[in-house]
CSV table of C-alpha atoms in Angstrom, one decimal:
chain,number,residue,atom,x,y,z
Z,28,MET,CA,20.9,-16.0,3.4
Z,29,ALA,CA,23.9,-14.3,5.1
Z,30,ALA,CA,21.6,-13.6,7.7
Z,31,GLU,CA,21.3,-17.4,8.1
Z,32,ALA,CA,23.1,-17.0,11.4
Z,33,LYS,CA,20.5,-14.4,12.4
Z,34,TYR,CA,17.2,-15.8,10.9
Z,35,SER,CA,15.7,-19.2,10.4
Z,36,ILE,CA,13.1,-19.6,7.6
Z,37,VAL,CA,9.9,-21.3,8.8
Z,38,ARG,CA,7.6,-21.4,5.8
Z,39,GLU,CA,6.6,-19.6,2.6
Z,40,VAL,CA,3.6,-17.3,3.1
Z,41,GLY,CA,3.4,-15.6,-0.3
Z,42,ARG,CA,4.7,-15.6,-3.9
Z,43,GLY,CA,4.3,-13.3,-6.9
Z,44,SER,CA,6.2,-11.9,-9.9
Z,45,TYR,CA,8.2,-9.8,-7.4
Z,46,GLY,CA,9.6,-12.7,-5.4
Z,47,VAL,CA,8.8,-14.7,-2.3
Z,48,VAL,CA,7.8,-13.8,1.2
Z,49,TYR,CA,8.7,-16.1,4.1
Z,50,GLU,CA,7.8,-16.3,7.8
Z,51,ALA,CA,11.1,-16.5,9.7
Z,52,VAL,CA,12.4,-16.4,13.3
Z,53,ALA,CA,15.2,-14.1,14.6
Z,54,ASN,CA,17.5,-16.6,16.2
Z,55,GLN,CA,18.7,-14.3,18.9
Z,56,THR,CA,15.3,-13.0,20.1
Z,57,ARG,CA,13.1,-15.8,18.8
Z,58,SER,CA,10.7,-13.2,17.5
Z,59,LYS,CA,8.8,-13.7,14.3
Z,60,VAL,CA,9.8,-11.6,11.2
Z,61,ALA,CA,8.7,-11.6,7.6
Z,62,VAL,CA,11.5,-12.0,5.0
Z,63,LYS,CA,10.8,-10.9,1.4
Z,64,ARG,CA,13.3,-12.1,-1.2
Z,65,MET,CA,13.2,-10.0,-4.4
Z,66,HIS,CA,15.0,-11.4,-7.5
Z,67,CYS,CA,17.0,-8.6,-9.1
Z,68,ASN,CA,17.5,-10.4,-12.4
Z,69,VAL,CA,16.0,-7.7,-14.7
Z,70,PRO,CA,16.0,-3.9,-14.5
Z,71,GLU,CA,12.3,-3.8,-13.8
Z,72,ASN,CA,12.6,-6.0,-10.7
Z,73,VAL,CA,15.7,-4.0,-9.6
Z,74,GLU,CA,13.7,-0.8,-9.8
Z,75,LEU,CA,10.8,-2.3,-7.8
Z,76,ALA,CA,13.2,-3.6,-5.1
Z,77,LEU,CA,15.2,-0.3,-4.8
Z,78,GLN,CA,12.0,1.8,-4.7
Z,79,GLU,CA,10.7,-0.3,-1.8
Z,80,PHE,CA,14.1,0.0,-0.1
Z,81,TRP,CA,14.3,3.8,-0.6
Z,82,ALA,CA,10.7,4.4,0.6
Z,83,LEU,CA,11.1,2.3,3.8
Z,84,GLN,CA,14.6,3.8,4.5
Z,85,ASN,CA,13.1,7.3,4.2
Z,86,VAL,CA,10.8,6.7,7.1
Z,87,GLN,CA,13.1,7.7,10.0
Z,88,LYS,CA,10.4,7.5,12.6
Z,89,ARG,CA,8.2,4.5,13.2
Z,90,HIS,CA,4.5,4.6,12.6
Z,91,GLU,CA,2.2,1.9,13.9
Z,92,ASN,CA,0.3,1.6,10.6
Z,93,VAL,CA,3.3,1.5,8.3
Z,94,ILE,CA,5.2,-1.8,7.9
Z,95,GLN,CA,8.6,-1.5,9.6
Z,96,LEU,CA,11.8,-2.5,7.8
Z,97,GLU,CA,14.3,-4.1,10.2
Z,98,GLU,CA,17.1,-4.6,7.7
Z,99,CYS,CA,17.9,-5.1,4.1
Z,100,VAL,CA,20.6,-7.5,2.7
Z,101,LEU,CA,21.9,-7.5,-0.8
Z,102,GLN,CA,23.0,-11.0,-2.1
Z,103,SER,CA,25.2,-11.3,-5.2
Z,104,GLY,CA,26.2,-14.9,-5.7
Z,105,GLN,CA,27.6,-16.0,-2.4
Z,106,VAL,CA,28.4,-12.5,-1.2
Z,107,PHE,CA,26.0,-10.9,1.3
Z,108,GLN,CA,26.1,-7.2,2.2
Z,109,PRO,CA,23.7,-5.2,4.6
Z,110,ILE,CA,22.6,-2.0,2.9
Z,111,SER,CA,21.2,1.1,4.6
Z,112,ARG,CA,21.8,4.9,4.7
Z,113,HIS,CA,24.5,4.2,7.4
Z,114,TYR,CA,26.6,1.8,5.3
Z,115,ARG,CA,29.0,2.9,2.5
Z,116,LYS,CA,27.6,1.7,-0.8
Z,117,SER,CA,29.4,-1.5,-1.9
Z,118,ASP,CA,30.3,-2.2,-5.5
Z,119,HIS,CA,27.4,-4.6,-5.8
Z,120,HIS,CA,25.0,-2.0,-4.4
Z,121,LEU,CA,26.3,0.6,-6.9
Z,122,LEU,CA,25.9,-1.9,-9.8
Z,123,LEU,CA,22.3,-2.4,-8.7
Z,124,ILE,CA,21.6,1.4,-8.8
Z,125,GLU,CA,23.4,1.5,-12.2
Z,126,THR,CA,21.1,-1.3,-13.5
Z,127,CYS,CA,18.1,0.7,-12.4
Z,128,LEU,CA,19.3,4.0,-14.1
Z,129,LYS,CA,20.6,2.4,-17.3
Z,130,GLY,CA,17.7,-0.1,-17.8
Z,131,ARG,CA,20.1,-3.0,-18.4
Z,132,ARG,CA,21.7,-5.5,-16.2
Z,133,CYS,CA,25.1,-4.2,-15.0
Z,134,MET,CA,25.8,-7.0,-12.4
Z,135,ASP,CA,27.7,-10.2,-13.2
Z,136,PRO,CA,25.1,-12.3,-15.2
Z,137,ARG,CA,26.5,-15.5,-13.7
Z,138,ALA,CA,25.8,-14.5,-10.1
Z,139,ALA,CA,22.3,-14.7,-8.6
Z,140,CYS,CA,21.3,-11.4,-7.3
Z,141,PHE,CA,18.6,-10.8,-4.6
Z,142,LEU,CA,17.5,-8.2,-2.2
Z,143,TRP,CA,16.3,-9.6,1.2
Z,144,PHE,CA,14.0,-7.4,3.2
Z,145,VAL,CA,13.5,-8.3,6.9
Z,146,MET,CA,10.3,-6.8,8.2
Z,147,GLU,CA,7.9,-7.0,11.1
Z,148,PHE,CA,5.6,-10.1,10.8
Z,149,CYS,CA,1.9,-9.5,10.4
Z,150,ASP,CA,-0.1,-12.5,11.6
Z,151,GLY,CA,-3.5,-11.5,10.3
Z,152,GLY,CA,-2.8,-11.8,6.6
Z,153,ASN,CA,-3.9,-9.0,4.2
Z,154,MET,CA,-6.9,-6.7,4.8
Z,155,ASN,CA,-8.8,-8.2,1.8
Z,156,GLU,CA,-8.7,-11.7,3.3
Z,157,TYR,CA,-9.3,-10.5,6.8
Z,158,LEU,CA,-12.5,-8.5,6.0
Z,159,LEU,CA,-14.0,-11.0,3.6
Z,160,SER,CA,-13.6,-13.9,6.1
Z,161,ARG,CA,-15.7,-11.9,8.6
Z,162,GLY,CA,-19.2,-10.4,8.7
Z,163,PRO,CA,-19.7,-6.6,8.2
Z,164,ASP,CA,-18.6,-4.6,11.2
Z,165,ALA,CA,-19.0,-0.9,11.2
Z,166,GLN,CA,-16.8,-0.3,14.3
Z,167,LEU,CA,-14.0,-2.3,12.7
Z,168,ASN,CA,-14.4,-0.4,9.4
Z,169,ASN,CA,-14.2,2.9,11.3
Z,170,SER,CA,-11.0,1.8,13.0
Z,171,PHE,CA,-9.4,0.7,9.8
Z,172,MET,CA,-10.4,4.0,8.0
Z,173,GLN,CA,-8.9,6.0,10.8
Z,174,GLN,CA,-5.7,3.9,10.9
Z,175,LEU,CA,-5.2,4.1,7.1
Z,176,SER,CA,-5.9,7.8,7.0
Z,177,GLY,CA,-3.2,8.4,9.6
Z,178,ALA,CA,-0.7,6.1,7.8
Z,179,VAL,CA,-1.1,7.9,4.5
Z,180,ALA,CA,-0.9,11.3,6.1
Z,181,PHE,CA,2.3,10.1,7.8
Z,182,LEU,CA,3.8,8.9,4.5
Z,183,HIS,CA,2.9,12.2,2.7
Z,184,ARG,CA,4.5,14.2,5.5
Z,185,ASN,CA,7.6,12.1,4.8
Z,186,GLN,CA,7.4,12.9,1.1
Z,187,ILE,CA,6.4,9.3,0.2
Z,188,VAL,CA,3.6,8.7,-2.3
Z,189,HIS,CA,2.6,5.0,-2.3
Z,190,ARG,CA,0.9,4.8,-5.7
Z,191,ASP,CA,-0.5,1.3,-5.3
Z,192,LEU,CA,-2.8,1.4,-2.3
Z,193,LYS,CA,-5.3,-1.5,-2.3
Z,194,SER,CA,-6.6,-4.0,0.2
Z,195,ASP,CA,-4.1,-6.6,-0.9
Z,196,ASN,CA,-1.2,-4.3,0.0
Z,197,ILE,CA,-2.5,-3.6,3.5
Z,198,LEU,CA,-1.5,-6.2,6.2
Z,199,ILE,CA,-3.1,-6.9,9.5
Z,200,SER,CA,-1.4,-7.5,12.8
Z,201,HIS,CA,-3.3,-8.7,15.9
Z,202,SER,CA,-2.8,-6.8,19.1
Z,203,PRO,CA,-4.6,-6.8,22.5
Z,204,GLY,CA,-6.3,-3.5,21.5
Z,205,GLY,CA,-7.7,-5.0,18.3
Z,206,PRO,CA,-6.4,-5.5,14.7
Z,207,VAL,CA,-3.8,-3.1,13.5
Z,208,VAL,CA,-3.4,-2.3,9.8
Z,209,LYS,CA,0.0,-1.9,8.2
Z,210,VAL,CA,0.5,-0.2,4.8
Z,211,ALA,CA,3.0,-2.4,2.9
Z,212,ASP,CA,4.3,-3.2,-0.6
Z,213,PHE,CA,6.2,0.0,-1.5
Z,214,GLY,CA,7.6,-1.3,-4.9
Z,215,LEU,CA,5.7,1.4,-6.9
Z,216,SER,CA,6.2,4.2,-4.4
Z,217,LYS,CA,8.1,7.4,-5.0
Z,218,VAL,CA,10.1,9.5,-2.5
Z,219,CYS,CA,9.9,13.2,-3.4
Z,220,GLN,CA,13.4,14.8,-2.8
Z,221,GLY,CA,13.6,17.8,-0.6
Z,222,LYS,CA,10.8,19.5,1.4
Z,223,VAL,CA,8.3,19.6,-1.4
Z,224,ASN,CA,4.5,19.7,-1.2
Z,225,VAL,CA,3.5,16.2,-2.3
Z,226,ASN,CA,0.1,17.5,-3.4
Z,227,GLN,CA,1.8,19.7,-6.0
Z,228,HIS,CA,4.7,17.4,-7.0
Z,229,ARG,CA,3.7,15.9,-10.4
Z,230,PHE,CA,4.3,12.3,-11.5
Z,231,SER,CA,4.1,11.2,-15.1
Z,232,SER,CA,4.4,7.4,-15.1
Z,233,ALA,CA,1.0,5.8,-14.8
Z,234,CYS,CA,1.1,2.9,-12.4
Z,235,GLY,CA,-1.0,1.1,-9.8
Z,236,SER,CA,-3.9,-1.3,-10.0
Z,237,ASN,CA,-6.7,-0.4,-12.4
Z,238,PHE,CA,-9.7,-0.5,-10.0
Z,239,TYR,CA,-8.0,1.9,-7.6
Z,240,MET,CA,-6.4,4.4,-10.0
Z,241,ALA,CA,-7.6,8.0,-10.0
Z,242,PRO,CA,-8.7,9.6,-13.3
Z,243,GLU,CA,-5.6,11.6,-13.6
Z,244,VAL,CA,-3.4,8.5,-13.2
Z,245,TRP,CA,-5.0,7.1,-16.3
Z,246,GLU,CA,-3.9,10.3,-18.1
Z,247,GLY,CA,-0.3,10.1,-16.7
Z,248,HIS,CA,-0.2,13.4,-14.8
Z,249,TYR,CA,-1.0,13.2,-11.1
Z,250,THR,CA,0.1,14.1,-7.5
Z,251,ALA,CA,-0.1,12.5,-4.1
Z,252,LYS,CA,-3.9,13.0,-4.2
Z,253,ALA,CA,-4.1,9.8,-6.3
Z,254,ASP,CA,-3.4,8.0,-3.0
Z,255,ILE,CA,-6.6,9.6,-1.6
Z,256,PHE,CA,-8.7,8.4,-4.5
Z,257,ALA,CA,-7.4,4.9,-4.0
Z,258,LEU,CA,-8.3,5.1,-0.2
Z,259,GLY,CA,-11.8,6.3,-1.2
Z,260,ILE,CA,-12.3,3.2,-3.4
Z,261,ILE,CA,-11.0,1.0,-0.5
Z,262,PHE,CA,-13.3,2.7,2.1
Z,263,TRP,CA,-16.4,2.6,-0.1
Z,264,ALA,CA,-15.8,-1.1,-0.9
Z,265,MET,CA,-15.0,-1.9,2.8
Z,266,VAL,CA,-18.3,-0.3,4.1
Z,267,GLU,CA,-20.6,-1.9,1.5
Z,268,ARG,CA,-18.6,-5.1,0.9
Z,269,ILE,CA,-18.4,-4.5,-2.9
Z,270,THR,CA,-16.1,-7.0,-4.6
Z,271,PHE,CA,-14.9,-8.0,-8.0
Z,272,ARG,CA,-13.0,-11.0,-9.3
Z,273,ASP,CA,-9.4,-10.5,-10.4
Z,274,GLY,CA,-9.1,-11.5,-14.1
Z,275,ASP,CA,-5.7,-13.1,-13.6
Z,276,THR,CA,-6.0,-14.8,-10.2
Z,277,GLN,CA,-9.8,-15.2,-10.0
Z,278,LYS,CA,-9.5,-13.9,-6.4
Z,279,GLU,CA,-12.4,-12.0,-4.9
Z,280,LEU,CA,-11.1,-8.5,-4.1
Z,281,LEU,CA,-12.6,-5.5,-2.4
Z,282,GLY,CA,-13.1,-2.7,-4.8
Z,283,THR,CA,-15.8,-0.5,-6.4
Z,284,TYR,CA,-16.6,-0.1,-10.1
Z,285,ILE,CA,-19.1,1.2,-12.6
Z,286,CYS,CA,-21.2,-1.4,-14.5
Z,287,GLN,CA,-21.5,-0.9,-18.3
Z,288,GLY,CA,-23.7,-3.8,-19.4
Z,289,LYS,CA,-21.8,-6.9,-18.3
Z,290,GLU,CA,-18.5,-5.0,-18.1
Z,291,LEU,CA,-17.0,-3.7,-14.9
Z,292,ILE,CA,-15.2,-0.4,-15.4
Z,293,PRO,CA,-12.8,1.1,-12.8
Z,294,VAL,CA,-14.3,4.2,-11.2
Z,295,GLY,CA,-11.3,6.4,-12.2
Z,296,GLU,CA,-11.5,5.3,-15.9
Z,297,ALA,CA,-15.3,5.9,-15.9
Z,298,LEU,CA,-14.9,9.4,-14.4
Z,299,LEU,CA,-12.2,10.2,-17.0
Z,300,GLU,CA,-14.7,9.3,-19.8
Z,301,ASN,CA,-17.5,11.2,-18.1
Z,302,PRO,CA,-16.2,13.8,-15.6
Z,303,SER,CA,-19.7,15.0,-14.7
Z,304,MET,CA,-20.9,11.5,-13.7
Z,305,LYS,CA,-22.5,11.4,-10.2
Z,306,LEU,CA,-21.2,8.5,-8.2
Z,307,GLN,CA,-24.0,6.5,-6.6
Z,308,ILE,CA,-23.0,6.3,-3.0
Z,309,PRO,CA,-24.2,4.2,-1.3
Z,310,LEU,CA,-24.5,1.7,-4.1
Z,311,LYS,CA,-26.3,-1.2,-2.5
Z,312,ASN,CA,-28.4,0.0,0.5
Z,313,LYS,CA,-29.5,3.6,1.0
Z,314,LYS,CA,-29.3,3.2,4.8
Z,315,SER,CA,-25.9,1.5,4.8
Z,316,ILE,CA,-23.8,4.8,4.9
Z,317,PRO,CA,-24.7,7.9,6.9
Z,318,ASP,CA,-24.7,11.3,5.2
Z,319,ASP,CA,-21.4,12.5,6.6
Z,320,LEU,CA,-19.6,9.4,5.4
Z,321,CYS,CA,-21.2,9.8,1.9
Z,322,ARG,CA,-20.0,13.3,1.7
Z,323,LEU,CA,-16.5,12.2,2.8
Z,324,LEU,CA,-16.4,9.5,0.1
Z,325,HIS,CA,-17.5,12.0,-2.6
Z,326,ASP,CA,-14.8,14.4,-1.5
Z,327,MET,CA,-12.2,11.6,-1.6
Z,328,LEU,CA,-13.3,10.5,-5.1
Z,329,ALA,CA,-13.7,13.9,-6.7
Z,330,PHE,CA,-12.8,13.9,-10.4
Z,331,ASN,CA,-10.8,17.1,-10.1
Z,332,PRO,CA,-7.8,16.5,-7.8
Z,333,LYS,CA,-7.9,20.1,-6.7
Z,334,GLU,CA,-11.4,19.5,-5.3
Z,335,ARG,CA,-10.3,16.3,-3.6
Z,336,LEU,CA,-9.2,16.1,0.0
Z,337,ASP,CA,-5.6,15.8,0.8
Z,338,ALA,CA,-4.2,13.4,3.4
Z,339,PHE,CA,-4.1,15.9,6.2
Z,340,GLN,CA,-7.7,17.1,5.6
Z,341,LEU,CA,-8.8,13.5,5.5
Z,342,GLU,CA,-7.0,12.7,8.8
Z,343,VAL,CA,-9.1,15.4,10.5
Z,344,ARG,CA,-12.4,14.7,8.7
Z,345,ILE,CA,-12.3,10.9,9.4
Z,346,ARG,CA,-12.4,11.4,13.1
Z,347,ARG,CA,-15.6,13.4,12.9
Z,348,ILE,CA,-17.8,11.0,11.0
Z,349,SER,CA,-20.6,9.2,13.0
Z,350,TYR,CA,-20.3,5.9,11.1
Z,351,GLY,CA,-19.1,3.0,13.3
Z,352,LYS,CA,-18.8,4.9,16.5
Z,353,LYS,CA,-20.1,3.3,19.7
Z,354,ARG,CA,-23.4,4.9,20.9
Z,355,GLN,CA,-23.1,6.5,24.2
Z,356,ARG,CA,-25.9,5.9,26.7
Z,357,SER,CA,-27.4,9.1,28.0
Z,358,GLY,CA,-27.5,9.5,31.7
Z,359,SER,CA,-30.8,9.1,33.5
């Protein structure tokens, strides 16, 4: 990439329909970075790439639990152009936006087009792999729940709704104080313009991953509270180690569901079919979840989004739960 003078690719660490992620080294500082290359060959890919760029650019302050974008470079053929809110939009950048708006490719079809995202490198993989490679740990779960609640509250304060929260889209970075979670993969996110209340701003395009989607997302009319439902699914699965196999990749994934015969039904879909259904929390072991955490999960997974916690209420409530906290020895 243009940034070849700045970065050296070390190895490929991930690949999907969106593109490829590499581990790289910043040549000047020798620090590790992650480089995501997104192929902008069709309008759908362009929209995913630009939505990720817009979301990460909208975060003007750093948050420890949100992945940090270092820079973004647009490649068109052999031409490389850094893009950010501080640069004047180049012709290639404007054509990329036009492609997204018109739903057809507006760039030169003969020139390869990519967006390169340079981000902080997370050495612990994703949260799904991290947790499933270890035994259950209530204190670790509590730490992850607090970190994720803070991250989502931060995003919502910045008018960003993620819309695809799941354990695969949460990365882990090791630190002296313990593992740090990083919310990543903002390709389906939306930035609400102006100082709007994200809990009242309505979206109409259903998106996300089935097992984490709130009932109202299945209907196509939802707000930022859909992110809280997804977090509820993640927290519940994390605490009880509930998993399912992805039909496409056969990977074991953390996620809760409703059993109907031999079929696994996403919780949101099941609630949409039967809004009065009482969720069985805990699912496996009655002693695995204390009452205050049970109530919290029920409040995160409420069928009616008006009765569901918002991110700011969750951030406060999560600090009060007894689950996973170190027991203090009483003085003699």
